[in-house]
Each structure stands twice: as C-alpha cells, then as structure tokens.
Short mmCIF file of N, CA and C in Angstrom, two decimals:
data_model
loop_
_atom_site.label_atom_id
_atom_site.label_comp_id
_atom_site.label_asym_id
_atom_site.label_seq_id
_atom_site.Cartn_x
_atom_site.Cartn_y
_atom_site.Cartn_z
N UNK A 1 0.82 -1.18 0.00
CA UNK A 1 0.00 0.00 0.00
C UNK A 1 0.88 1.26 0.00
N UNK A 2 2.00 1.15 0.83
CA UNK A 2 2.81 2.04 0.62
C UNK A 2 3.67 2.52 -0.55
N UNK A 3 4.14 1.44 -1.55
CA UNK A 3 4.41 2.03 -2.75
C UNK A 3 3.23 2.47 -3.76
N UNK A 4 1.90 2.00 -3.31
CA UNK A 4 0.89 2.88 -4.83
C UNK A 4 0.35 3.68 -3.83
N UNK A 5 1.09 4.29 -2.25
CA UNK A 5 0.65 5.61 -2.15
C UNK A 5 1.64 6.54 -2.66
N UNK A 6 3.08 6.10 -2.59
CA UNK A 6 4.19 6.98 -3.34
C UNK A 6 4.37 7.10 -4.67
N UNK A 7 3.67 6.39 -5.51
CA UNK A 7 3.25 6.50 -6.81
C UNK A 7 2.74 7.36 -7.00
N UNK A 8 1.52 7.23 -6.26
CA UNK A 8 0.38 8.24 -6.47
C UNK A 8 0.96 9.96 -6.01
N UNK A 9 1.58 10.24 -5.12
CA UNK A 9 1.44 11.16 -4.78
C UNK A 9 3.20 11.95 -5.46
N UNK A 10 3.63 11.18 -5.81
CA UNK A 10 4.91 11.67 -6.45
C UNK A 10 4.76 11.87 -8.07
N UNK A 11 3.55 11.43 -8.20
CA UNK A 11 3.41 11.62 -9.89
C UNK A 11 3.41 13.21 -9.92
N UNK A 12 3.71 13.55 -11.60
CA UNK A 12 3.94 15.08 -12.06
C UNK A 12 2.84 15.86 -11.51
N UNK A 13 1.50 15.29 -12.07
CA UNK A 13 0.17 16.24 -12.03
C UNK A 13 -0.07 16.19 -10.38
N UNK A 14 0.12 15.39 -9.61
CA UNK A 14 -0.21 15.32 -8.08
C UNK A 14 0.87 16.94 -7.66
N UNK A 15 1.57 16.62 -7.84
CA UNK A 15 2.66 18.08 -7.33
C UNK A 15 2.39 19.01 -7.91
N UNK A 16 2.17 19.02 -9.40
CA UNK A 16 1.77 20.46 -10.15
C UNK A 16 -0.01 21.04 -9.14
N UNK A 17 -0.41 20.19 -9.17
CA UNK A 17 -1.82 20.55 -8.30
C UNK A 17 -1.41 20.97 -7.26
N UNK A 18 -0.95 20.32 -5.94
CA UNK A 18 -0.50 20.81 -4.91
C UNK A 18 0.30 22.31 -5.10
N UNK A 19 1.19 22.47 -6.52
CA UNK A 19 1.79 23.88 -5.96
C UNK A 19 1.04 24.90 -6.52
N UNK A 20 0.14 24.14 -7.74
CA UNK A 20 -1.06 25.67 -8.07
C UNK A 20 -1.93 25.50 -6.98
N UNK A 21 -2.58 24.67 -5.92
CA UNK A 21 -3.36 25.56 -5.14
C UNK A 21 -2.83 26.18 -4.21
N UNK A 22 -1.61 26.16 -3.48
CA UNK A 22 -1.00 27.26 -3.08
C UNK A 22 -0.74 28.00 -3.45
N UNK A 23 -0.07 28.44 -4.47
CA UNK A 23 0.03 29.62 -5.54
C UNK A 23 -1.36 30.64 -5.74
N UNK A 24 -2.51 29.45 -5.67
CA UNK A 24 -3.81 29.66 -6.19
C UNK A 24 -4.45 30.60 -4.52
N UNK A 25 -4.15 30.01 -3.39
CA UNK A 25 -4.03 30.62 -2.28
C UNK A 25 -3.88 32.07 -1.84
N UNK A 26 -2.17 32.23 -2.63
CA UNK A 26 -1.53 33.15 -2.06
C UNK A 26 -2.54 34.34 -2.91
N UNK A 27 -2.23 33.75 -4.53
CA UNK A 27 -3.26 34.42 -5.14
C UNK A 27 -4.33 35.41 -4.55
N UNK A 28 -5.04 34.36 -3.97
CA UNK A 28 -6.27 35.00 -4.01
C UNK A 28 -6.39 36.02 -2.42
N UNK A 29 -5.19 35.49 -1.69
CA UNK A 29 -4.98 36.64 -0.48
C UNK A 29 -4.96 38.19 -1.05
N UNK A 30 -3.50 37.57 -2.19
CA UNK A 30 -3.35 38.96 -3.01
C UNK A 30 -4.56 39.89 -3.41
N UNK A 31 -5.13 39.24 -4.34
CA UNK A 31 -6.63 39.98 -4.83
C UNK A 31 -7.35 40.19 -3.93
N UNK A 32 -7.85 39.31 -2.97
CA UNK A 32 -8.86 39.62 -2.14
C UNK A 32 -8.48 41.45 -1.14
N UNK A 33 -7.05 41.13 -0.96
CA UNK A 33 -7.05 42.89 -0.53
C UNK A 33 -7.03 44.10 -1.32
N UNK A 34 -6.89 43.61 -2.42
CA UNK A 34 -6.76 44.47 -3.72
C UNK A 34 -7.84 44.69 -3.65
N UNK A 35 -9.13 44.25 -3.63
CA UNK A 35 -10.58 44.39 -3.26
C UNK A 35 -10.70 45.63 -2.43
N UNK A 36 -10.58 44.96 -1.17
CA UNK A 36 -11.08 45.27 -0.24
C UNK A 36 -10.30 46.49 0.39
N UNK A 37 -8.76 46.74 0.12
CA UNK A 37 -8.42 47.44 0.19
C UNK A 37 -7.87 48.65 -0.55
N UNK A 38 -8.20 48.88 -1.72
CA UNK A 38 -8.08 49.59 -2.80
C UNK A 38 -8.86 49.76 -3.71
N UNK A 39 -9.70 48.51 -4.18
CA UNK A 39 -10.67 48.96 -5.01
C UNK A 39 -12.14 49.21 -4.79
N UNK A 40 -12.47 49.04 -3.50
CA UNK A 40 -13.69 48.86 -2.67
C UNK A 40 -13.90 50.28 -2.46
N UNK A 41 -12.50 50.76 -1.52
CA UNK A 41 -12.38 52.02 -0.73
C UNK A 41 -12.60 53.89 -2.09
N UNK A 42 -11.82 52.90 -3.08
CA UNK A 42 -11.61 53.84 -4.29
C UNK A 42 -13.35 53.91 -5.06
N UNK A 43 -14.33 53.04 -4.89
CA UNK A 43 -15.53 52.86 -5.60
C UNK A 43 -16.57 53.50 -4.49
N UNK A 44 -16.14 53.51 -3.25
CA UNK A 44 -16.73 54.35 -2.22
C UNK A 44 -16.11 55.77 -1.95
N UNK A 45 -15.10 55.81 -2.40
CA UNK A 45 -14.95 57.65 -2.75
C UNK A 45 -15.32 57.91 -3.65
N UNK A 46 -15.28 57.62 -4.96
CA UNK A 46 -15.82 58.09 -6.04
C UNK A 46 -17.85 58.26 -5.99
N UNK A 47 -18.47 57.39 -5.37
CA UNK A 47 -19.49 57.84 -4.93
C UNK A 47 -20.00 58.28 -3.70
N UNK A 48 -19.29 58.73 -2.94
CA UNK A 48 -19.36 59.95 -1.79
C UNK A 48 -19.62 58.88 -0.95
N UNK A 49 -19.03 58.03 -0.30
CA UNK A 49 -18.91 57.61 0.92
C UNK A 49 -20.02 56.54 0.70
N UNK A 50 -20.43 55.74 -0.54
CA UNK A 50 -21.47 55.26 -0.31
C UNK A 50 -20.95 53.35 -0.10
N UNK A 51 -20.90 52.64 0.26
CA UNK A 51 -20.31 51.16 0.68
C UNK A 51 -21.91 50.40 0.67
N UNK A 52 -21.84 49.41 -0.02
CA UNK A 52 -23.15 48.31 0.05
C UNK A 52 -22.90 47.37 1.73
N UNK A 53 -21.50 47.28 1.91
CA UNK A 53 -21.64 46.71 3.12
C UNK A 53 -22.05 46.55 4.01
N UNK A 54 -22.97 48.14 4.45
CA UNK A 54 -23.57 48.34 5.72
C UNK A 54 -24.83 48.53 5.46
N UNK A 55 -25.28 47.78 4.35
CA UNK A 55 -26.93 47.52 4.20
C UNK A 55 -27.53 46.23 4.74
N UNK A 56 -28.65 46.76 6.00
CA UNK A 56 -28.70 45.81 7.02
C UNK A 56 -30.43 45.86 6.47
N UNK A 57 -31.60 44.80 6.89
CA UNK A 57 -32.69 44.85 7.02
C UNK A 57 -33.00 44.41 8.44
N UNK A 58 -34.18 44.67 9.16
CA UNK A 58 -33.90 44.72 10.59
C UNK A 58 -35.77 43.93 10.57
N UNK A 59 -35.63 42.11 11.12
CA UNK A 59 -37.30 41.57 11.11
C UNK A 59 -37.55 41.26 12.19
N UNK A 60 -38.12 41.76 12.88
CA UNK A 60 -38.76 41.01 13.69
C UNK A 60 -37.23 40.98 15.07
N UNK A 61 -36.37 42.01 15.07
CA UNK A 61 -35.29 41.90 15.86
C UNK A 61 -34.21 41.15 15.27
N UNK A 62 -34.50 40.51 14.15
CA UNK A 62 -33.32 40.01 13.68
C UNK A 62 -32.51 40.81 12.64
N UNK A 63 -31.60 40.92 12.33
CA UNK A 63 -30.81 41.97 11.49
C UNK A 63 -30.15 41.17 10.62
N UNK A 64 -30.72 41.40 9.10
CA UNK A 64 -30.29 40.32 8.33
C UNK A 64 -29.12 41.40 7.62
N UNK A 65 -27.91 41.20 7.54
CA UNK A 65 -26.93 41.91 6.57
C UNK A 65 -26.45 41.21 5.17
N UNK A 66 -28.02 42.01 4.46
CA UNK A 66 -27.47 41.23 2.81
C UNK A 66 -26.21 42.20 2.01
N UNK A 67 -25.87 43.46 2.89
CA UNK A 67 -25.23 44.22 2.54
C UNK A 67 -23.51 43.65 2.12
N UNK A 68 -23.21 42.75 3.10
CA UNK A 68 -22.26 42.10 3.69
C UNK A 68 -22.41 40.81 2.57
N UNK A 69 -23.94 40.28 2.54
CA UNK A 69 -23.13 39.13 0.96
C UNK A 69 -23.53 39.60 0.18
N UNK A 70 -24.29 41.30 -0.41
CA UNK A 70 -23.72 41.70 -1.82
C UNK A 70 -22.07 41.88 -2.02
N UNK A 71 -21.96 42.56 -1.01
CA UNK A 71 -20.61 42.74 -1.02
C UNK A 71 -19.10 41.52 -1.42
N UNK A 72 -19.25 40.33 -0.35
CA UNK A 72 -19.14 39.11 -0.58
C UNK A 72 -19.03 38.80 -2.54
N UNK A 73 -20.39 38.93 -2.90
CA UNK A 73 -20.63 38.82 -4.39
C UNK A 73 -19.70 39.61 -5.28
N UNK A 74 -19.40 40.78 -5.10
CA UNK A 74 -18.92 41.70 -6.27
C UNK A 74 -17.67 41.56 -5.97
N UNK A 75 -16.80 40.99 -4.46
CA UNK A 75 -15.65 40.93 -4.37
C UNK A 75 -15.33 39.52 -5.15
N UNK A 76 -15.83 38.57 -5.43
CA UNK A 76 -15.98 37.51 -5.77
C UNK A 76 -16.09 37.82 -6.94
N UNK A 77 -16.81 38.30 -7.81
CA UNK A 77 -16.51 38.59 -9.24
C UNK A 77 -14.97 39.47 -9.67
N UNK A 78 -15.12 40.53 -8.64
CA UNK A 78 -13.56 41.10 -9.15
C UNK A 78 -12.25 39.85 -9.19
N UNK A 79 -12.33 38.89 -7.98
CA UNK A 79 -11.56 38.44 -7.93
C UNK A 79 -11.47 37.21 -9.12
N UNK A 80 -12.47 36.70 -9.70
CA UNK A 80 -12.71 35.60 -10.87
C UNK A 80 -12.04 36.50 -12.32
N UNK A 81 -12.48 37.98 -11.98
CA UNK A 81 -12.19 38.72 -12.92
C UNK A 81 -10.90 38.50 -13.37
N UNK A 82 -10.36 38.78 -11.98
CA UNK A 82 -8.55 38.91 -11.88
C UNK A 82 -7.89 37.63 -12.36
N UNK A 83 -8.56 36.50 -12.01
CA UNK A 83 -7.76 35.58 -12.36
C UNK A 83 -7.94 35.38 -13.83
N UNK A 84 -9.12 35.54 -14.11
CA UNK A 84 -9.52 34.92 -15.39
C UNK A 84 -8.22 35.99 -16.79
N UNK A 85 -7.67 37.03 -16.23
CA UNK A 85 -7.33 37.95 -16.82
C UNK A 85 -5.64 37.12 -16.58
N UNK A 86 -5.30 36.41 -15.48
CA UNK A 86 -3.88 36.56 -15.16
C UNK A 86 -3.81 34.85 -16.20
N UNK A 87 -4.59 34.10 -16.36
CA UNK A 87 -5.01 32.95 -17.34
C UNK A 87 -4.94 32.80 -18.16
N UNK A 88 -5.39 34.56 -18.53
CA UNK A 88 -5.60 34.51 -20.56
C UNK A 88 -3.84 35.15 -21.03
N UNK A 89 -3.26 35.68 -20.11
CA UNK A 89 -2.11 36.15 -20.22
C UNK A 89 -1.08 35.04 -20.02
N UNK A 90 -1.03 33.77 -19.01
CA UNK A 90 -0.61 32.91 -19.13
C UNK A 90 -0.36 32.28 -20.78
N UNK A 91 -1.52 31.77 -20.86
CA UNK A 91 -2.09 31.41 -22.05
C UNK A 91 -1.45 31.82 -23.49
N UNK A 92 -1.48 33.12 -23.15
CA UNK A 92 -1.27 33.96 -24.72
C UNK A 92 0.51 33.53 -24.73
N UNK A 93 1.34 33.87 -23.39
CA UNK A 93 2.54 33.64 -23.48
C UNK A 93 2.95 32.22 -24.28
N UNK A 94 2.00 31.16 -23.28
CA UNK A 94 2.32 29.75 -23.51
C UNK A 94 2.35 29.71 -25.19
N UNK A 95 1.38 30.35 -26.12
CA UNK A 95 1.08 30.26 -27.74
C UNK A 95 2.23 30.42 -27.81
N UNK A 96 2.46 31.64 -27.58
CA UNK A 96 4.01 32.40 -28.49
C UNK A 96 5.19 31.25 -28.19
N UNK A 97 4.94 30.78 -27.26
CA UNK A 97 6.39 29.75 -26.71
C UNK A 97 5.74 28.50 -27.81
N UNK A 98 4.54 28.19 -28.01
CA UNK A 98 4.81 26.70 -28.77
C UNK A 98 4.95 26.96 -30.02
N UNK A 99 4.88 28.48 -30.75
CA UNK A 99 5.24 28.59 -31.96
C UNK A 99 5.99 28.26 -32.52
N UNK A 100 6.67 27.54 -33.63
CA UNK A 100 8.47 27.48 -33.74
C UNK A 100 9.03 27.69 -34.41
N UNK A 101 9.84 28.58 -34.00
CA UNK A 101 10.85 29.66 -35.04
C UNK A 101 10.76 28.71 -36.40
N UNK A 102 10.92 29.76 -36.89
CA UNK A 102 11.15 29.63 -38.43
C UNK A 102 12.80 29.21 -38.98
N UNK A 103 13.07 27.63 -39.44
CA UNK A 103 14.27 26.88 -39.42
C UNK A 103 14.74 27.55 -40.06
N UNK A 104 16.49 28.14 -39.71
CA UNK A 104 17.40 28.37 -40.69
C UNK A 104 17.66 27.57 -41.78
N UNK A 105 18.26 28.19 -43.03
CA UNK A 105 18.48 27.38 -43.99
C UNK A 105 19.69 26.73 -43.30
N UNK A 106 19.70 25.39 -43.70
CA UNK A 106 20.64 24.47 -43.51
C UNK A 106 22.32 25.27 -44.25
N UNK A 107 23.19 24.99 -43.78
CA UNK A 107 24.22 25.34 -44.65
C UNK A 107 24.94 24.28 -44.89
N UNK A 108 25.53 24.05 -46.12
CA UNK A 108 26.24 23.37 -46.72
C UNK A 108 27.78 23.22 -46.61
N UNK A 109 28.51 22.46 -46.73
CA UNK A 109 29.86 22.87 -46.88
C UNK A 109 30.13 22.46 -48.26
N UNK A 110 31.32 22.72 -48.88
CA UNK A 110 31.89 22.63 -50.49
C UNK A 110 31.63 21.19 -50.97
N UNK A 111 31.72 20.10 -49.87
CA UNK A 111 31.57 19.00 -50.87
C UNK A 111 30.15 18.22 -50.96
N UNK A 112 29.32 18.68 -49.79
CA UNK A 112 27.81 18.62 -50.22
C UNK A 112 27.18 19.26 -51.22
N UNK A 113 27.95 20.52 -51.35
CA UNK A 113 27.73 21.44 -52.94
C UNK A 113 27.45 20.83 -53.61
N UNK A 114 28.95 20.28 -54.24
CA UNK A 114 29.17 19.89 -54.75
C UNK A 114 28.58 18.22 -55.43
N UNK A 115 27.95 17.66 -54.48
CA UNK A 115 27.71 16.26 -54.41
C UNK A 115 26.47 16.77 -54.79
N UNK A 116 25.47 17.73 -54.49
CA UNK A 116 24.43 18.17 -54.94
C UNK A 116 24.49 18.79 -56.13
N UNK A 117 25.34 19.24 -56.50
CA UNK A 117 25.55 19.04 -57.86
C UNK A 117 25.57 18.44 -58.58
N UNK A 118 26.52 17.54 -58.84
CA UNK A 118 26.62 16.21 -59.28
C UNK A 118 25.43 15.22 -59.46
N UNK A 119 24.27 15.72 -58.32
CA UNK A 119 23.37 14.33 -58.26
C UNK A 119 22.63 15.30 -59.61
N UNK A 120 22.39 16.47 -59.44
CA UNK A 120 21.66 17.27 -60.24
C UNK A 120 21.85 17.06 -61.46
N UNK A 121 23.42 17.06 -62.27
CA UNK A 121 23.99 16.91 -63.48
C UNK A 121 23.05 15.56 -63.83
N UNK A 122 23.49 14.40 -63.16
CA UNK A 122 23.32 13.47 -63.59
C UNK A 122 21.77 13.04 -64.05
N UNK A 123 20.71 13.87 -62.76
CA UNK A 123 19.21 13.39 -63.09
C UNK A 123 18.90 14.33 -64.48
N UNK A 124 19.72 15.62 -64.67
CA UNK A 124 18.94 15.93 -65.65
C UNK A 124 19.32 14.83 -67.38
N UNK A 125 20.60 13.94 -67.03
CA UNK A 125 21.72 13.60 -68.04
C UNK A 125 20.80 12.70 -67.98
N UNK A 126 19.54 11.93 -67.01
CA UNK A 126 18.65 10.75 -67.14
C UNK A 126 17.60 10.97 -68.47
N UNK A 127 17.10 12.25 -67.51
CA UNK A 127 15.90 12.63 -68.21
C UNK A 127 16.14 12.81 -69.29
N UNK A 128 17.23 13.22 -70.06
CA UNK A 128 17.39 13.82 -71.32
C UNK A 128 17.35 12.58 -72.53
N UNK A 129 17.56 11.90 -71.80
CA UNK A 129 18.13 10.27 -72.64
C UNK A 129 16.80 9.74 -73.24
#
C-alpha cells in the first residue's frame, strides 16, 4: 500500500496541483485585498462615501446583513475577474512559446555542394536520354 501511495502522490500532475493551489491561495490573499483594500475604498470615494456593506434589514429583531453578501458577491466577481485575466495572459505567453521559429536554412559545406551538384547533373543527363 505504501508504494501505490508513493506512486500516487509523487506523480507530475499530483505536485503540479499541490503547488497551483497554493500559488492559487496566495493568489487570491493577493486579490482579495486588492478588493477590499483599494478597489472597494476607491468605488466608495468616487461615490461619496457610499459602501453596500452596511446595508442591514432589521425583522422582527433580527438583522439580516445582505449588505455584507452583496458585497461578498462583487468581491468575488472582481476576484474571478482577476484571475480569469492573469489565465488569458498565461495562455497567450504559452502560444508564443509553442510557436516554432522559423528553421534556418541548412548550410552546406563545399563538398555537399558539390555532391548536390553532381546528383543534379546526372538526373537531368537521365531525363534527357
């Protein structure tokens, strides 16, 4: 059991997974303050102090704050936004890398010339016959 758990977990795609969801992690720490701390604050100055966050409804004594999961919501789209944007840029790089240069002409030295010559003389000395 112990070698088809070290199989399993030493294969390529098992590790590539493990280090994109950490990556995928740190990621989304990153964005998520980019949100919340810059682009949230910047969308509530630009409309005079106005924040969806602190939209509360109040039933019966209970205080429901849908303000708090609109908010939730649009940070959640910025952040799908972000990635989906850092993906397509991945992506576009990866094209350009599988493109492949355009082969130099081969170069010759004097007696491949030459031997290419020769084969040349001779097919046309076929055909002519």
């Amino acid at each position: 059991m112990w070698e088809d758990f070290k199989k399993f977990a030493l294969k390529g795609n098992v590790l590539d997974l493990a280090i994109a969801v950490v990556i995928g992690a740190a990621f989304g720490k990153i964005v998520t303050s980019l949100v919340e701390d810059i682009i949230m604050p910047a969308v509530g100055i630009l409309l005079g102090g106005f924040s969806v966050e602190d939209w509360t409804y109040t039933f019966n004594g209970a205080e429901l704050r849908y303000g708090a999961f609109t908010q939730s919501v649009i940070d959640f789209f910025i952040i799908a936004f972000s990635i989906f944007l850092v993906i397509r840029l991945f992506t576009r790089m990866k094209r350009k890398k599988d493109v492949p240069a355009e082969e130099e002409p081969e170069v010759l030295d004097k007696k491949e010339e030459l031997l290419i010559e020769i084969r040349d003389l001779l097919s046309k000395e076929k055909a002519g016959q």
